[in-house]
């Protein structure tokens, strides 16, 4: 008896989805929600172990084992990037509810209600990711969600093909799984289009830039030559009131950009966190209608480090940083925008790479004044 072609579609789509997502994670192009992936890694692991014990030779066993392994790898990736932190209240509630349903599922004797517990737990486990994707679609901008949606649709078609004589409840899981993955994919597509998604795909960013090291540590370098005025990539991250920015910051979380007098953009966990400061920058931050973009202030050669001037977004008078950029014009100590020489302030304003709240009231320079060439993010550290 041959294998149902839809089963092969489901298998290939799911495995391809995990491969694409793991690559994006390795390149710091996505920021997975830790709560959802904790739930999925535990739940998929238990489900795979249970299914393998009952159906050791079934093709579905292979799919579940691959999924469980991939979920664990994503969890290890989150941990390696030091992105782990205490979950929020809503994330904690989702973790407790989902894992509680899993415990009840293991002990339930009634197969129907045990199955329905798992069905209910699926959207609960997706809730933190939905919230994160809605707040910042760039965090989950990966074609993996589309591949998983296709895999779920194929799984549902297989289930419908053998559904004769079975209850509708048995189709609930593939339907809910399909709706959950499709919801994330829809949020990403909607958010990308809404924010001007002519912007670069994650793959394009990975092709044009790489994360390397310089005398200070991690840094971002151009893989290809970039023309003056080109958009490089967006700066993203959660928006925080100034009072919520930690006073003592260490490690990868030490990345914040001031966007208004009392609001900051927090770390995104992606490549934009790693762009260093320079007193002679080749890039700058432009605040546009479709987001905050790093743009080239001059031609950038292949292999050259990309850097911007942290002072162009800062008004904090008590923030200073000892500079080691090694530029001939190095100021030695980096402070706020008002501390720059007047002619330097005007140069940055003319280039359109000053935070809007620092522009003069009579400044009429459009944030899109420079030519924009689609080639597709760093943050000022305030914890030194």
Short mmCIF file of C-alpha atoms in Angstrom, two decimals:
data_model
loop_
_atom_site.label_atom_id
_atom_site.label_comp_id
_atom_site.label_asym_id
_atom_site.label_seq_id
_atom_site.Cartn_x
_atom_site.Cartn_y
_atom_site.Cartn_z
CA UNK A 1 0.00 0.00 0.00
CA UNK A 2 1.45 3.38 -1.06
CA UNK A 3 2.00 6.36 1.18
CA UNK A 4 -0.63 9.10 0.98
CA UNK A 5 0.99 12.01 -0.93
CA UNK A 6 -0.48 14.48 1.55
CA UNK A 7 1.45 12.74 4.33
CA UNK A 8 4.65 13.38 2.38
CA UNK A 9 3.66 17.03 1.87
CA UNK A 10 3.07 17.37 5.62
CA UNK A 11 6.39 15.70 6.43
CA UNK A 12 8.46 17.78 3.99
CA UNK A 13 6.74 21.09 4.90
CA UNK A 14 7.22 20.57 8.65
CA UNK A 15 10.87 19.52 8.41
CA UNK A 16 11.62 22.36 5.96
CA UNK A 17 9.90 24.80 8.32
CA UNK A 18 12.11 23.79 11.22
CA UNK A 19 15.24 23.94 9.05
CA UNK A 20 14.39 27.48 7.89
CA UNK A 21 13.53 28.64 11.42
CA UNK A 22 16.68 27.18 12.97
CA UNK A 23 18.80 28.92 10.33
CA UNK A 24 17.08 32.25 11.05
CA UNK A 25 17.68 31.71 14.77
CA UNK A 26 21.37 30.99 14.18
CA UNK A 27 21.67 34.22 12.16
CA UNK A 28 19.81 36.25 14.84
CA UNK A 29 17.01 37.07 12.37
CA UNK A 30 14.12 35.95 14.58
CA UNK A 31 13.36 36.40 18.27
CA UNK A 32 11.31 33.39 19.40
CA UNK A 33 9.04 33.70 22.42
CA UNK A 34 10.64 31.64 25.19
CA UNK A 35 7.35 30.71 26.87
CA UNK A 36 5.77 29.23 23.76
CA UNK A 37 8.86 27.26 22.82
CA UNK A 38 9.24 25.90 26.35
CA UNK A 39 5.67 24.56 26.14
CA UNK A 40 6.16 23.17 22.64
CA UNK A 41 9.47 21.46 23.43
CA UNK A 42 8.03 19.68 26.47
CA UNK A 43 4.66 18.90 24.88
CA UNK A 44 6.09 17.65 21.58
CA UNK A 45 8.68 15.59 23.44
CA UNK A 46 6.06 13.84 25.57
CA UNK A 47 3.78 13.34 22.56
CA UNK A 48 6.62 11.90 20.47
CA UNK A 49 7.69 9.51 23.24
CA UNK A 50 4.11 8.36 23.82
CA UNK A 51 3.35 7.87 20.12
CA UNK A 52 6.65 6.04 19.51
CA UNK A 53 5.87 3.58 22.32
CA UNK A 54 2.52 2.69 20.76
CA UNK A 55 3.42 3.04 17.05
CA UNK A 56 7.18 2.52 16.79
CA UNK A 57 7.25 2.09 13.02
CA UNK A 58 4.68 4.67 11.97
CA UNK A 59 5.71 7.57 9.74
CA UNK A 60 3.99 9.95 12.16
CA UNK A 61 6.48 8.85 14.81
CA UNK A 62 9.33 10.19 12.68
CA UNK A 63 7.53 13.53 12.20
CA UNK A 64 6.93 13.90 15.94
CA UNK A 65 10.51 12.95 16.86
CA UNK A 66 11.93 15.45 14.35
CA UNK A 67 9.57 18.14 15.67
CA UNK A 68 10.55 17.42 19.27
CA UNK A 69 14.26 17.58 18.45
CA UNK A 70 13.81 20.84 16.53
CA UNK A 71 11.86 22.42 19.41
CA UNK A 72 14.65 21.47 21.81
CA UNK A 73 17.26 22.99 19.47
CA UNK A 74 15.30 26.26 19.37
CA UNK A 75 15.15 26.25 23.17
CA UNK A 76 18.92 25.72 23.34
CA UNK A 77 19.36 28.55 20.83
CA UNK A 78 17.33 30.92 23.00
CA UNK A 79 19.40 29.92 26.03
CA UNK A 80 22.71 30.31 24.16
CA UNK A 81 21.80 33.85 23.11
CA UNK A 82 21.14 34.76 26.77
CA UNK A 83 17.62 35.72 25.77
CA UNK A 84 16.19 33.81 28.72
CA UNK A 85 14.51 35.84 31.45
CA UNK A 86 11.71 35.48 33.96
CA UNK A 87 8.39 35.08 32.09
CA UNK A 88 5.73 37.74 32.36
CA UNK A 89 2.50 37.06 34.23
CA UNK A 90 0.60 36.16 31.07
CA UNK A 91 3.45 33.90 29.90
CA UNK A 92 3.53 32.20 33.30
CA UNK A 93 -0.22 31.63 33.14
CA UNK A 94 0.12 30.06 29.67
CA UNK A 95 2.97 27.81 30.81
CA UNK A 96 1.07 26.63 33.89
CA UNK A 97 -2.18 26.08 31.98
CA UNK A 98 -0.54 24.21 29.09
CA UNK A 99 1.67 21.99 31.21
CA UNK A 100 -1.25 21.37 33.57
CA UNK A 101 -3.32 20.18 30.61
CA UNK A 102 -0.43 17.93 29.59
CA UNK A 103 -0.31 16.32 33.06
CA UNK A 104 -4.08 15.76 32.99
CA UNK A 105 -3.79 14.32 29.48
CA UNK A 106 -1.26 11.74 30.68
CA UNK A 107 -3.57 10.65 33.52
CA UNK A 108 -6.94 10.77 31.75
CA UNK A 109 -8.63 7.44 31.07
CA UNK A 110 -11.28 8.84 28.75
CA UNK A 111 -9.56 9.18 25.38
CA UNK A 112 -11.99 11.80 24.04
CA UNK A 113 -11.57 14.25 26.93
CA UNK A 114 -7.84 13.65 27.08
CA UNK A 115 -7.71 14.57 23.40
CA UNK A 116 -9.82 17.70 23.95
CA UNK A 117 -7.47 18.84 26.73
CA UNK A 118 -4.62 18.83 24.22
CA UNK A 119 -6.80 20.71 21.71
CA UNK A 120 -7.53 23.44 24.28
CA UNK A 121 -3.85 23.69 25.23
CA UNK A 122 -2.74 24.45 21.65
CA UNK A 123 -4.05 28.05 21.40
CA UNK A 124 -2.95 28.69 25.00
CA UNK A 125 0.60 27.72 24.06
CA UNK A 126 0.47 30.00 21.01
CA UNK A 127 -0.83 33.01 22.94
CA UNK A 128 2.63 34.45 23.94
CA UNK A 129 3.84 34.16 20.34
CA UNK A 130 0.69 35.82 19.00
CA UNK A 131 1.19 38.73 21.42
CA UNK A 132 4.87 39.08 20.46
CA UNK A 133 4.14 38.88 16.71
CA UNK A 134 1.37 41.43 16.94
CA UNK A 135 3.56 43.88 18.87
CA UNK A 136 6.55 43.40 16.55
CA UNK A 137 6.03 41.25 13.41
CA UNK A 138 9.77 41.35 12.71
CA UNK A 139 10.33 39.04 15.69
CA UNK A 140 8.71 36.15 13.81
CA UNK A 141 9.36 37.18 10.25
CA UNK A 142 10.22 33.78 8.80
CA UNK A 143 8.73 31.70 5.96
CA UNK A 144 8.76 28.79 8.43
CA UNK A 145 5.28 29.81 9.61
CA UNK A 146 3.98 29.49 6.07
CA UNK A 147 5.59 26.06 5.69
CA UNK A 148 4.08 24.87 8.97
CA UNK A 149 0.68 26.14 7.85
CA UNK A 150 0.99 24.15 4.62
CA UNK A 151 2.04 21.07 6.62
CA UNK A 152 -1.00 21.45 8.90
CA UNK A 153 -3.30 21.81 5.92
CA UNK A 154 -1.89 18.59 4.42
CA UNK A 155 -2.34 16.84 7.78
CA UNK A 156 -5.95 18.00 7.93
CA UNK A 157 -6.60 16.67 4.41
CA UNK A 158 -5.20 13.29 5.48
CA UNK A 159 -7.45 13.32 8.56
CA UNK A 160 -10.48 14.21 6.45
CA UNK A 161 -9.69 11.33 4.11
CA UNK A 162 -9.91 8.79 6.92
CA UNK A 163 -12.60 10.55 8.93
CA UNK A 164 -15.45 8.27 7.82
CA UNK A 165 -17.16 6.92 10.89
CA UNK A 166 -15.14 9.06 13.29
CA UNK A 167 -16.32 11.92 15.46
CA UNK A 168 -15.78 15.53 14.50
CA UNK A 169 -13.80 15.91 17.75
CA UNK A 170 -10.97 13.88 16.27
CA UNK A 171 -10.51 16.56 13.60
CA UNK A 172 -10.31 19.30 16.22
CA UNK A 173 -6.56 19.03 16.80
CA UNK A 174 -5.42 19.43 13.14
CA UNK A 175 -7.95 22.24 12.67
CA UNK A 176 -6.76 24.15 15.77
CA UNK A 177 -3.10 23.54 14.90
CA UNK A 178 -3.69 24.86 11.37
CA UNK A 179 -5.52 27.94 12.67
CA UNK A 180 -2.77 28.66 15.22
CA UNK A 181 0.12 28.50 12.74
CA UNK A 182 -1.88 30.42 10.14
CA UNK A 183 -2.63 33.15 12.72
CA UNK A 184 1.08 33.76 13.33
CA UNK A 185 1.79 33.75 9.60
CA UNK A 186 -1.09 36.17 9.05
CA UNK A 187 0.20 38.54 11.78
CA UNK A 188 3.65 38.53 10.21
CA UNK A 189 2.31 39.21 6.70
CA UNK A 190 -0.12 41.87 7.91
CA UNK A 191 2.49 43.60 10.04
CA UNK A 192 5.11 43.44 7.31
CA UNK A 193 2.78 44.95 4.73
CA UNK A 194 1.50 47.56 7.18
CA UNK A 195 5.03 48.69 8.04
CA UNK A 196 6.22 48.87 4.45
CA UNK A 197 7.45 45.44 3.89
CA UNK A 198 9.29 46.37 0.75
CA UNK A 199 11.87 46.21 3.46
CA UNK A 200 14.29 43.35 3.27
CA UNK A 201 13.54 39.75 4.00
CA UNK A 202 15.53 38.03 6.72
CA UNK A 203 17.37 36.03 4.08
CA UNK A 204 18.40 39.20 2.21
CA UNK A 205 19.79 40.73 5.41
CA UNK A 206 21.77 37.57 6.10
CA UNK A 207 23.22 37.69 2.59
CA UNK A 208 24.28 41.34 2.81
CA UNK A 209 25.58 41.45 6.38
CA UNK A 210 27.44 39.21 8.80
CA UNK A 211 28.21 39.31 12.50
CA UNK A 212 31.93 39.20 13.19
CA UNK A 213 34.35 40.55 15.79
CA UNK A 214 36.53 43.64 16.15
CA UNK A 215 38.73 44.98 18.96
CA UNK A 216 35.62 45.49 21.13
CA UNK A 217 33.81 42.18 20.51
CA UNK A 218 30.84 41.50 18.24
CA UNK A 219 30.29 43.81 15.29
CA UNK A 220 28.32 43.95 12.03
CA UNK A 221 30.10 43.93 8.67
CA UNK A 222 28.87 44.43 5.10
CA UNK A 223 29.22 41.40 2.85
CA UNK A 224 28.66 43.46 -0.30
CA UNK A 225 29.28 47.04 -1.38
CA UNK A 226 26.48 49.41 -0.33
CA UNK A 227 25.67 52.73 -1.94
CA UNK A 228 25.17 55.97 -0.04
CA UNK A 229 21.54 56.46 0.97
CA UNK A 230 20.68 52.76 0.97
CA UNK A 231 18.48 51.32 3.67
CA UNK A 232 20.44 48.63 5.48
CA UNK A 233 17.98 47.02 7.90
CA UNK A 234 15.36 48.05 10.46
CA UNK A 235 15.87 48.63 14.17
CA UNK A 236 13.18 46.85 16.17
CA UNK A 237 12.43 46.01 19.78
CA UNK A 238 9.86 46.62 22.51
CA UNK A 239 9.05 50.20 23.45
CA UNK A 240 9.64 51.02 27.13
CA UNK A 241 9.03 54.04 29.31
CA UNK A 242 12.29 55.53 30.58
CA UNK A 243 11.40 54.55 34.14
CA UNK A 244 11.31 50.87 33.10
CA UNK A 245 14.82 50.82 31.61
CA UNK A 246 17.08 48.91 34.03
CA UNK A 247 19.75 51.00 35.70
CA UNK A 248 22.26 48.15 35.85
CA UNK A 249 22.68 46.45 32.48
CA UNK A 250 25.05 43.66 31.51
CA UNK A 251 25.62 41.40 28.52
CA UNK A 252 23.30 41.08 25.52
CA UNK A 253 20.47 42.97 27.25
CA UNK A 254 22.63 46.12 27.37
CA UNK A 255 21.09 47.67 24.24
CA UNK A 256 18.61 50.55 24.28
CA UNK A 257 17.83 53.41 21.89
CA UNK A 258 16.14 56.57 23.11
CA UNK A 259 13.27 57.42 20.74
CA UNK A 260 11.44 60.17 22.66
CA UNK A 261 12.31 62.20 25.79
CA UNK A 262 10.75 59.50 27.98
CA UNK A 263 10.65 56.38 25.80
CA UNK A 264 13.24 53.81 24.70
CA UNK A 265 13.43 50.97 22.19
CA UNK A 266 14.68 47.85 23.93
CA UNK A 267 16.91 45.06 22.60
CA UNK A 268 15.49 42.98 19.75
CA UNK A 269 17.81 40.00 20.09
CA UNK A 270 18.79 40.35 16.43
CA UNK A 271 21.51 41.90 14.32
CA UNK A 272 20.49 45.50 15.08
CA UNK A 273 21.65 45.05 18.70
CA UNK A 274 25.22 44.46 17.51
CA UNK A 275 25.95 47.60 15.46
CA UNK A 276 28.68 49.58 17.23
CA UNK A 277 29.23 53.29 17.74
CA UNK A 278 31.64 55.39 15.69
CA UNK A 279 32.48 59.09 15.93
CA UNK A 280 32.94 58.95 12.15
CA UNK A 281 29.94 56.76 11.24
CA UNK A 282 29.13 55.33 7.84
CA UNK A 283 25.46 54.83 8.82
CA UNK A 284 22.74 56.51 10.85
CA UNK A 285 19.24 55.94 12.19
CA UNK A 286 16.36 57.35 10.18
CA UNK A 287 12.91 57.51 11.75
CA UNK A 288 10.41 56.96 8.93
CA UNK A 289 6.69 56.20 8.67
CA UNK A 290 7.40 52.48 8.19
CA UNK A 291 9.84 52.12 11.09
CA UNK A 292 13.32 53.03 12.28
CA UNK A 293 15.96 52.25 9.64
CA UNK A 294 19.73 52.16 9.55
CA UNK A 295 20.79 53.96 6.35
CA UNK A 296 24.18 54.43 4.69
CA UNK A 297 25.62 57.94 5.09
CA UNK A 298 28.28 57.21 2.47
CA UNK A 299 29.34 54.34 0.25
CA UNK A 300 30.25 51.30 2.36
CA UNK A 301 32.80 48.83 1.00
CA UNK A 302 32.42 45.05 1.21
CA UNK A 303 34.03 43.84 4.43
CA UNK A 304 33.73 47.25 6.16
CA UNK A 305 32.22 47.46 9.64
CA UNK A 306 28.86 49.22 9.84
CA UNK A 307 28.59 51.78 12.66
CA UNK A 308 26.46 54.75 13.71
CA UNK A 309 26.78 57.63 16.19
CA UNK A 310 24.91 56.84 19.41
CA UNK A 311 24.61 60.55 20.28
CA UNK A 312 22.12 61.15 17.46
CA UNK A 313 19.24 59.71 19.52
CA UNK A 314 20.24 60.72 23.06
CA UNK A 315 19.11 63.57 25.28
CA UNK A 316 20.02 62.00 28.64
CA UNK A 317 22.48 64.38 30.32
CA UNK A 318 23.76 61.84 32.84
CA UNK A 319 24.78 59.20 30.26
CA UNK A 320 28.38 58.96 29.07
CA UNK A 321 30.47 56.26 27.43
CA UNK A 322 34.22 56.01 27.01
CA UNK A 323 34.74 55.67 23.27
CA UNK A 324 37.18 53.24 21.66
CA UNK A 325 36.04 53.56 18.05
CA UNK A 326 39.61 54.47 16.92
CA UNK A 327 38.33 56.98 14.36
CA UNK A 328 40.70 59.95 13.75
CA UNK A 329 37.86 62.24 14.91
CA UNK A 330 37.12 60.16 18.06
CA UNK A 331 35.58 62.33 20.78
CA UNK A 332 36.94 60.01 23.53
CA UNK A 333 33.77 60.40 25.58
CA UNK A 334 30.30 59.90 24.06
CA UNK A 335 27.39 61.88 25.49
CA UNK A 336 24.07 63.28 24.36
CA UNK A 337 23.21 65.09 21.12
CA UNK A 338 23.46 68.55 22.70
CA UNK A 339 27.11 67.81 23.49
CA UNK A 340 28.03 67.60 19.80
CA UNK A 341 29.54 70.68 18.11
CA UNK A 342 26.79 72.78 16.48
CA UNK A 343 28.11 72.13 12.97
CA UNK A 344 28.08 68.38 13.60
CA UNK A 345 24.50 68.57 14.87
CA UNK A 346 23.46 70.36 11.69
CA UNK A 347 25.26 67.79 9.52
CA UNK A 348 23.32 64.93 11.11
CA UNK A 349 20.05 66.88 10.82
CA UNK A 350 20.71 67.55 7.14
CA UNK A 351 21.25 63.82 6.59
CA UNK A 352 17.93 63.04 8.28
CA UNK A 353 19.47 60.71 10.88
CA UNK A 354 18.48 62.45 14.11
CA UNK A 355 15.69 61.24 16.40
CA UNK A 356 12.57 63.33 15.64
CA UNK A 357 12.42 64.84 19.11
CA UNK A 358 15.95 66.24 18.64
CA UNK A 359 15.18 68.02 15.35
CA UNK A 360 14.82 71.79 15.40
CA UNK A 361 11.27 73.06 15.06
CA UNK A 362 12.24 74.90 11.89
CA UNK A 363 14.01 71.88 10.44
CA UNK A 364 12.19 70.85 7.27
CA UNK A 365 14.44 68.02 6.18
CA UNK A 366 12.33 65.02 5.27
CA UNK A 367 13.31 61.73 6.90
CA UNK A 368 13.33 60.29 3.39
CA UNK A 369 15.43 63.09 1.88
CA UNK A 370 18.26 60.76 0.89
CA UNK A 371 17.71 58.31 -1.98
CA UNK A 372 16.54 54.97 -0.63
CA UNK A 373 17.95 51.81 -2.19
CA UNK A 374 16.40 48.67 -0.75
CA UNK A 375 19.22 46.58 0.67
CA UNK A 376 16.75 45.31 3.27
CA UNK A 377 19.71 47.64 13.32
CA UNK A 378 22.41 48.55 16.66
CA UNK A 379 21.52 50.13 19.80
CA UNK A 380 23.30 52.52 22.10
CA UNK A 381 24.48 50.79 25.21
CA UNK A 382 23.56 52.65 28.38
CA UNK A 383 25.06 50.21 30.84
CA UNK A 384 28.75 51.04 30.73
#
